[in-house]
Each structure stands twice: as C-alpha cells, then as structure tokens.
Amino acid sequence: MNKEKEIRNVLDKYLLEIKNESSILKGNLLDEAEKNFIINNANAFIIGLIADQSVKAEIAWSLPFRLKARLNTFDFNYIVNNLSIVDLEKAIKEKPALHRYPNKMATYIYKAMVKIIEDYGSDAVKIWENQSADIVIKRLEEFNGISHKKASLGTLLLIRDLNKIITNKQYIDIAYDVHIRRIFLRMGLVDNDNQNNILEAARKINPGFPGELTTPFWSIGRNFCHATNPECIRCPFNNCCGEYNKANEKQPV
Ligand code: SF4
C-alpha cells in the first residue's frame, strides 16, 4: 500500500471517530443560538468566515451573533446606510471584545456588507447557490480578509456543515493553517513549510477532495500534535509519522 493510501485509510477511520466533534457549525464549539444564526443566515456565514483569523474558531464564528446583539440589527442595508466603520469597531471593541483586531475586522466586515449588497443583492447565498467549487472559492477570495486558505475552508464548511451542493470538490484545497503546517512537516509529508508544497501533498493524498483533509488534520493538531509536547502515543497518525517513527527508530509505512 502506498503512503498516500495508508494515510487516507487512517484519516477515514479518524473522520468517522470524530464525526461532528470538530465541526464548527455542527459540533459543540458554539452555543445553539450562535450556531443557528450562522446556519440560517448566509450573510452571517460570510462575516464568521472573515472573523476566522488570529482567534480561536469559536470566537470567530460566534462574532456574527454577538455583533447582531450589540448593533440590534444584522440588516446590511441598514448598517451600511446608518453606521460607519468606526461604529462597527466600537461594537466589536466593547468588553468583552468580539475579536483581537477590532479595527481590521470592522473594516473587512463593513466592506463585505457593501460587497454583498452591491454584487449579490444583499444575499450572500448567491455566492454559492448551484456553483462549482472553483467559482465559489474565487468569489470568496474577492472579499477583503478572505485568503485562499479561508476561501477553501469556507467552501468546505458549506458542504460539510451546511449541506450545500457545490460541485467539483477537487478544487477545494486543504486549509493551510498552523496545525496543518506543523503536522505535514512532522509527518514528513513535505520538506519545508511552503504553502504550495503542502497543498500539493494534500492533493496527492485525497485528489477528489483535498479540502476534506482539513477536518482530521485540524483535530489532530488541536488534540495531539501540539506545538510543544505532542502526544504521539495517543495520536492516530503515529504509525505513518516520520518524526515519531524516527524517534522510535521505525520506518513509517
Ligand atoms: S505522531 Fe506525534 S508528531 Fe506525528 S503527527 Fe502525531 S502527534 Fe504529531
């Protein structure tokens, strides 16, 4: 069995084990009201995705619901016509702050609201409705604050957590984040921390849907492969991990 196939088998088993546990919108990272707000409001989904940087996922994805509570509205037309970026920043900054970078988030969020009004008739659902993954990713990347990594993650979440029908999943890359970079390096799947190399390695492991690898790798990173003191004995990947096998003088499968 080749290395990619072996890793895919381990990942498939692990995915079944964790099921919804690591899912942002189906698991227990958010409370029910926060979750339902994202699930039922495409505009809130975009704002959550924009907020998903430099803070824990639960903080980012709870931001839309909490921002709505602070503004007393989530009507983008009302907000754009009556409030400024400074007003949004004040609402995000209010203690407890909704994000580590209130100014940057307020700017990104305000611009996203304007874009959704102008390009999508005030309804972000038009970004992905009956679309191919490459188009959805390209559209998401057009928002300030949404990188390729976040566009890939957002498209994965639409499929995985919101059951949206998006075709051509082969275009959805793994979300190149801190956990994934660390694990790919430690496992010996890449020689250096380079986004293109990691995306390419993920495409080889799961060519039909590389983005599907985001969930198990992210979960392994949070639960076992910590930046310091990784819990290799408990890690489901240890049999195919270069670093672990080197330390134990075994050949990885
Ligand atoms: S075996 Fe250890 S180093 Fe390798 S991926 Fe698992 S936790 Fe990380």
CSV table of C-alpha atoms and ligand atoms in Angstrom, one decimal:
chain,number,residue,atom,x,y,z
A,1,MET,CA,0.0,0.0,0.0
A,2,ASN,CA,1.5,3.4,-0.9
A,3,LYS,CA,2.0,6.1,1.7
A,4,GLU,CA,-0.9,8.3,0.5
A,5,LYS,CA,-3.3,5.4,0.6
A,6,GLU,CA,-2.2,4.4,4.1
A,7,ILE,CA,-2.7,8.0,5.3
A,8,ARG,CA,-6.1,8.2,3.7
A,9,ASN,CA,-7.2,5.0,5.4
A,10,VAL,CA,-6.1,6.3,8.8
A,11,LEU,CA,-7.8,9.6,8.1
A,12,ASP,CA,-11.1,7.9,7.0
A,13,LYS,CA,-11.2,5.9,10.3
A,14,TYR,CA,-10.4,9.0,12.3
A,15,LEU,CA,-13.0,11.1,10.5
A,16,LEU,CA,-15.7,8.5,11.5
A,17,GLU,CA,-14.5,8.7,15.1
A,18,ILE,CA,-14.6,12.4,15.4
A,19,LYS,CA,-17.8,12.8,13.2
A,20,ASN,CA,-19.2,16.2,14.3
A,21,GLU,CA,-17.0,16.8,17.3
A,22,SER,CA,-14.6,19.1,15.4
A,23,SER,CA,-17.2,20.6,13.2
A,24,ILE,CA,-17.5,24.4,13.7
A,25,LEU,CA,-21.2,24.5,12.8
A,26,LYS,CA,-22.4,21.1,13.9
A,27,GLY,CA,-20.2,20.3,17.0
A,28,ASN,CA,-20.2,21.9,20.4
A,29,LEU,CA,-17.8,24.8,19.8
A,30,LEU,CA,-20.7,27.3,19.6
A,31,ASP,CA,-23.9,27.5,21.6
A,32,GLU,CA,-27.2,26.7,19.8
A,33,ALA,CA,-28.2,30.3,19.1
A,34,GLU,CA,-24.8,31.2,17.7
A,35,LYS,CA,-24.8,28.1,15.5
A,36,ASN,CA,-28.4,28.6,14.2
A,37,PHE,CA,-27.7,32.2,13.3
A,38,ILE,CA,-24.8,31.1,11.0
A,39,ILE,CA,-26.7,28.1,9.6
A,40,ASN,CA,-29.8,30.1,8.7
A,41,ASN,CA,-28.1,33.3,7.6
A,42,ALA,CA,-25.8,33.3,4.6
A,43,ASN,CA,-24.6,36.8,5.4
A,44,ALA,CA,-23.6,35.8,8.9
A,45,PHE,CA,-21.7,32.9,7.4
A,46,ILE,CA,-19.5,35.3,5.4
A,47,ILE,CA,-18.9,37.5,8.5
A,48,GLY,CA,-17.9,34.5,10.6
A,49,LEU,CA,-15.5,33.4,7.8
A,50,ILE,CA,-13.9,36.8,7.7
A,51,ALA,CA,-13.5,36.8,11.5
A,52,ASP,CA,-11.8,33.4,11.4
A,53,GLN,CA,-8.3,34.7,11.8
A,54,SER,CA,-5.9,35.2,14.7
A,55,VAL,CA,-8.5,34.0,17.2
A,56,LYS,CA,-9.9,30.6,18.1
A,57,ALA,CA,-12.6,29.3,15.8
A,58,GLU,CA,-15.3,29.5,18.5
A,59,ILE,CA,-14.6,33.2,19.0
A,60,ALA,CA,-14.6,34.0,15.2
A,61,TRP,CA,-17.8,32.1,14.5
A,62,SER,CA,-19.7,33.5,17.5
A,63,LEU,CA,-18.9,37.0,16.4
A,64,PRO,CA,-21.9,37.5,13.9
A,65,PHE,CA,-24.5,36.6,16.6
A,66,ARG,CA,-22.8,38.7,19.2
A,67,LEU,CA,-22.4,41.6,16.8
A,68,LYS,CA,-26.0,41.5,15.9
A,69,ALA,CA,-26.9,41.6,19.6
A,70,ARG,CA,-24.7,44.7,20.1
A,71,LEU,CA,-26.0,46.5,17.0
A,72,ASN,CA,-29.6,45.4,17.5
A,73,THR,CA,-29.7,44.5,13.8
A,74,PHE,CA,-27.9,42.4,11.2
A,75,ASP,CA,-29.6,44.2,8.2
A,76,PHE,CA,-26.6,45.0,6.0
A,77,ASN,CA,-28.5,47.8,4.2
A,78,TYR,CA,-29.5,49.5,7.5
A,79,ILE,CA,-25.9,49.1,8.8
A,80,VAL,CA,-24.2,50.5,5.7
A,81,ASN,CA,-26.7,53.4,5.4
A,82,ASN,CA,-26.7,54.4,9.1
A,83,LEU,CA,-23.4,53.2,10.7
A,84,SER,CA,-19.7,53.7,10.0
A,85,ILE,CA,-16.7,51.5,10.2
A,86,VAL,CA,-15.9,53.4,13.5
A,87,ASP,CA,-19.3,52.4,14.9
A,88,LEU,CA,-18.6,48.8,14.0
A,89,GLU,CA,-15.2,48.9,15.6
A,90,LYS,CA,-16.7,50.3,18.8
A,91,ALA,CA,-19.3,47.5,18.9
A,92,ILE,CA,-16.5,44.9,18.3
A,93,LYS,CA,-14.2,46.5,20.9
A,94,GLU,CA,-16.8,46.8,23.7
A,95,LYS,CA,-15.8,44.5,26.5
A,96,PRO,CA,-15.6,41.6,26.3
A,97,ALA,CA,-14.1,42.3,22.8
A,98,LEU,CA,-15.5,40.2,20.0
A,99,HIS,CA,-12.1,40.0,18.2
A,100,ARG,CA,-8.5,40.6,18.8
A,101,TYR,CA,-8.3,43.1,15.9
A,102,PRO,CA,-11.4,45.3,16.1
A,103,ASN,CA,-10.3,47.9,13.6
A,104,LYS,CA,-9.2,45.4,10.9
A,105,MET,CA,-12.4,43.4,11.4
A,106,ALA,CA,-14.7,46.4,11.4
A,107,THR,CA,-13.1,47.5,8.0
A,108,TYR,CA,-13.3,44.0,6.5
A,109,ILE,CA,-16.9,43.5,7.7
A,110,TYR,CA,-18.1,46.8,6.5
A,111,LYS,CA,-16.6,46.3,3.1
A,112,ALA,CA,-18.1,42.8,3.0
A,113,MET,CA,-21.5,44.2,3.7
A,114,VAL,CA,-21.2,46.7,0.9
A,115,LYS,CA,-20.0,44.0,-1.5
A,116,ILE,CA,-22.8,41.6,-0.6
A,117,ILE,CA,-25.4,44.4,-1.1
A,118,GLU,CA,-23.9,45.5,-4.5
A,119,ASP,CA,-22.8,42.2,-6.0
A,120,TYR,CA,-25.2,39.8,-4.5
A,121,GLY,CA,-28.4,41.7,-4.0
A,122,SER,CA,-27.9,41.7,-0.2
A,123,ASP,CA,-27.9,37.9,0.0
A,124,ALA,CA,-24.7,36.0,0.2
A,125,VAL,CA,-26.4,32.7,-0.7
A,126,LYS,CA,-26.0,33.8,-4.3
A,127,ILE,CA,-22.2,33.4,-3.9
A,128,TRP,CA,-22.5,29.6,-3.8
A,129,GLU,CA,-26.0,28.6,-5.0
A,130,ASN,CA,-25.6,25.9,-7.7
A,131,GLN,CA,-22.0,26.7,-8.2
A,132,SER,CA,-18.8,24.9,-8.9
A,133,ALA,CA,-16.1,25.0,-6.1
A,134,ASP,CA,-13.6,26.9,-8.2
A,135,ILE,CA,-16.1,29.7,-8.7
A,136,VAL,CA,-17.2,29.8,-5.1
A,137,ILE,CA,-13.5,29.9,-4.0
A,138,LYS,CA,-12.8,32.7,-6.5
A,139,ARG,CA,-15.8,34.7,-5.3
A,140,LEU,CA,-14.9,34.3,-1.6
A,141,GLU,CA,-11.3,35.4,-2.3
A,142,GLU,CA,-12.6,38.7,-3.7
A,143,PHE,CA,-13.6,39.7,-0.1
A,144,ASN,CA,-11.1,41.7,1.9
A,145,GLY,CA,-9.9,39.4,4.7
A,146,ILE,CA,-10.6,36.1,2.9
A,147,SER,CA,-7.4,34.4,1.7
A,148,HIS,CA,-7.2,31.2,-0.4
A,149,LYS,CA,-6.9,29.2,2.9
A,150,LYS,CA,-10.1,30.8,4.2
A,151,ALA,CA,-11.9,30.5,0.9
A,152,SER,CA,-11.1,26.8,0.9
A,153,LEU,CA,-12.2,26.4,4.5
A,154,GLY,CA,-15.4,28.3,3.8
A,155,THR,CA,-16.3,26.1,0.8
A,156,LEU,CA,-15.6,23.0,2.9
A,157,LEU,CA,-17.9,24.3,5.6
A,158,LEU,CA,-20.7,25.0,3.1
A,159,ILE,CA,-20.5,21.4,2.0
A,160,ARG,CA,-19.7,19.6,5.3
A,161,ASP,CA,-21.7,21.6,7.8
A,162,LEU,CA,-24.4,23.3,5.8
A,163,ASN,CA,-25.1,20.5,3.3
A,164,LYS,CA,-24.8,22.9,0.3
A,165,ILE,CA,-24.5,21.3,-3.1
A,166,ILE,CA,-21.2,22.5,-4.6
A,167,THR,CA,-19.7,20.6,-7.5
A,168,ASN,CA,-16.1,19.9,-8.5
A,169,LYS,CA,-14.7,19.3,-5.0
A,170,GLN,CA,-11.3,18.6,-6.4
A,171,TYR,CA,-10.7,22.4,-6.5
A,172,ILE,CA,-11.1,22.7,-2.7
A,173,ASP,CA,-7.7,22.7,-1.1
A,174,ILE,CA,-6.7,21.8,2.5
A,175,ALA,CA,-6.9,25.0,4.7
A,176,TYR,CA,-3.2,25.8,5.2
A,177,ASP,CA,-3.2,26.7,8.9
A,178,VAL,CA,-0.8,26.4,11.8
A,179,HIS,CA,-1.9,22.9,12.8
A,180,ILE,CA,-1.7,21.6,9.3
A,181,ARG,CA,1.7,23.1,8.6
A,182,ARG,CA,3.1,21.6,11.8
A,183,ILE,CA,1.7,18.1,11.1
A,184,PHE,CA,2.7,17.9,7.4
A,185,LEU,CA,6.3,18.8,8.5
A,186,ARG,CA,6.4,16.4,11.4
A,187,MET,CA,4.9,13.6,9.4
A,188,GLY,CA,7.5,14.2,6.6
A,189,LEU,CA,4.8,14.9,4.0
A,190,VAL,CA,6.8,18.0,3.0
A,191,ASP,CA,10.4,19.0,3.4
A,192,ASN,CA,9.7,22.7,4.3
A,193,ASP,CA,6.8,24.9,5.3
A,194,ASN,CA,5.7,26.1,1.9
A,195,GLN,CA,2.0,26.6,1.1
A,196,ASN,CA,2.2,25.2,-2.4
A,197,ASN,CA,4.1,22.1,-1.3
A,198,ILE,CA,1.5,21.4,1.4
A,199,LEU,CA,-1.4,22.0,-0.9
A,200,GLU,CA,0.2,19.7,-3.5
A,201,ALA,CA,0.9,17.0,-0.9
A,202,ALA,CA,-2.8,17.1,0.3
A,203,ARG,CA,-3.9,16.9,-3.4
A,204,LYS,CA,-1.9,13.6,-3.7
A,205,ILE,CA,-3.5,12.1,-0.5
A,206,ASN,CA,-7.1,13.0,-1.5
A,207,PRO,CA,-7.2,14.1,-5.1
A,208,GLY,CA,-11.0,14.1,-5.4
A,209,PHE,CA,-11.5,16.4,-2.4
A,210,PRO,CA,-8.2,17.7,-0.8
A,211,GLY,CA,-10.2,20.1,1.5
A,212,GLU,CA,-11.8,17.1,3.2
A,213,LEU,CA,-8.4,16.6,5.0
A,214,THR,CA,-8.8,19.9,6.8
A,215,THR,CA,-11.1,18.5,9.5
A,216,PRO,CA,-9.0,15.4,10.6
A,217,PHE,CA,-5.7,17.3,10.4
A,218,TRP,CA,-7.1,20.3,12.3
A,219,SER,CA,-8.5,17.9,15.0
A,220,ILE,CA,-5.2,16.0,15.3
A,221,GLY,CA,-3.4,19.4,15.7
A,222,ARG,CA,-5.7,20.6,18.5
A,223,ASN,CA,-5.9,17.3,20.3
A,224,PHE,CA,-2.5,15.6,19.9
A,225,CYS,CA,0.1,17.4,17.7
A,226,HIS,CA,0.6,20.4,20.0
A,227,ALA,CA,3.4,22.9,19.2
A,228,THR,CA,5.3,21.5,22.2
A,229,ASN,CA,4.9,18.1,23.9
A,230,PRO,CA,2.9,16.4,21.2
A,231,GLU,CA,1.0,13.4,22.5
A,232,CYS,CA,2.4,10.9,19.9
A,233,ILE,CA,1.5,7.8,21.8
A,234,ARG,CA,-2.2,8.7,21.6
A,235,CYS,CA,-2.0,10.1,18.0
A,236,PRO,CA,-3.9,8.1,15.4
A,237,PHE,CA,-1.2,9.1,12.8
A,238,ASN,CA,1.8,7.8,14.7
A,239,ASN,CA,2.2,4.8,12.6
A,240,CYS,CA,2.7,6.9,9.5
A,241,CYS,CA,4.5,9.8,11.1
A,242,GLY,CA,8.1,10.4,10.1
A,243,GLU,CA,9.1,12.2,13.3
A,244,TYR,CA,7.5,9.7,15.6
A,245,ASN,CA,9.0,6.7,13.8
A,246,LYS,CA,12.4,8.4,13.7
A,247,ALA,CA,12.3,8.9,17.4
A,248,ASN,CA,11.3,5.3,17.8
A,249,GLU,CA,13.7,4.0,15.1
A,250,LYS,CA,10.9,2.6,13.0
A,251,GLN,CA,10.2,3.0,9.3
A,252,PRO,CA,7.0,5.0,8.7
A,253,VAL,CA,4.5,3.0,6.5
B,1,SF4,S1,2.7,11.1,15.9
B,1,SF4,FE1,3.3,12.9,17.1
B,1,SF4,S2,4.5,14.3,15.8
B,1,SF4,FE2,3.4,12.8,14.5
B,1,SF4,S3,1.5,13.8,13.9
B,1,SF4,FE3,1.0,12.6,15.7
B,1,SF4,S4,1.3,14.0,17.4
B,1,SF4,FE4,2.3,14.9,15.6
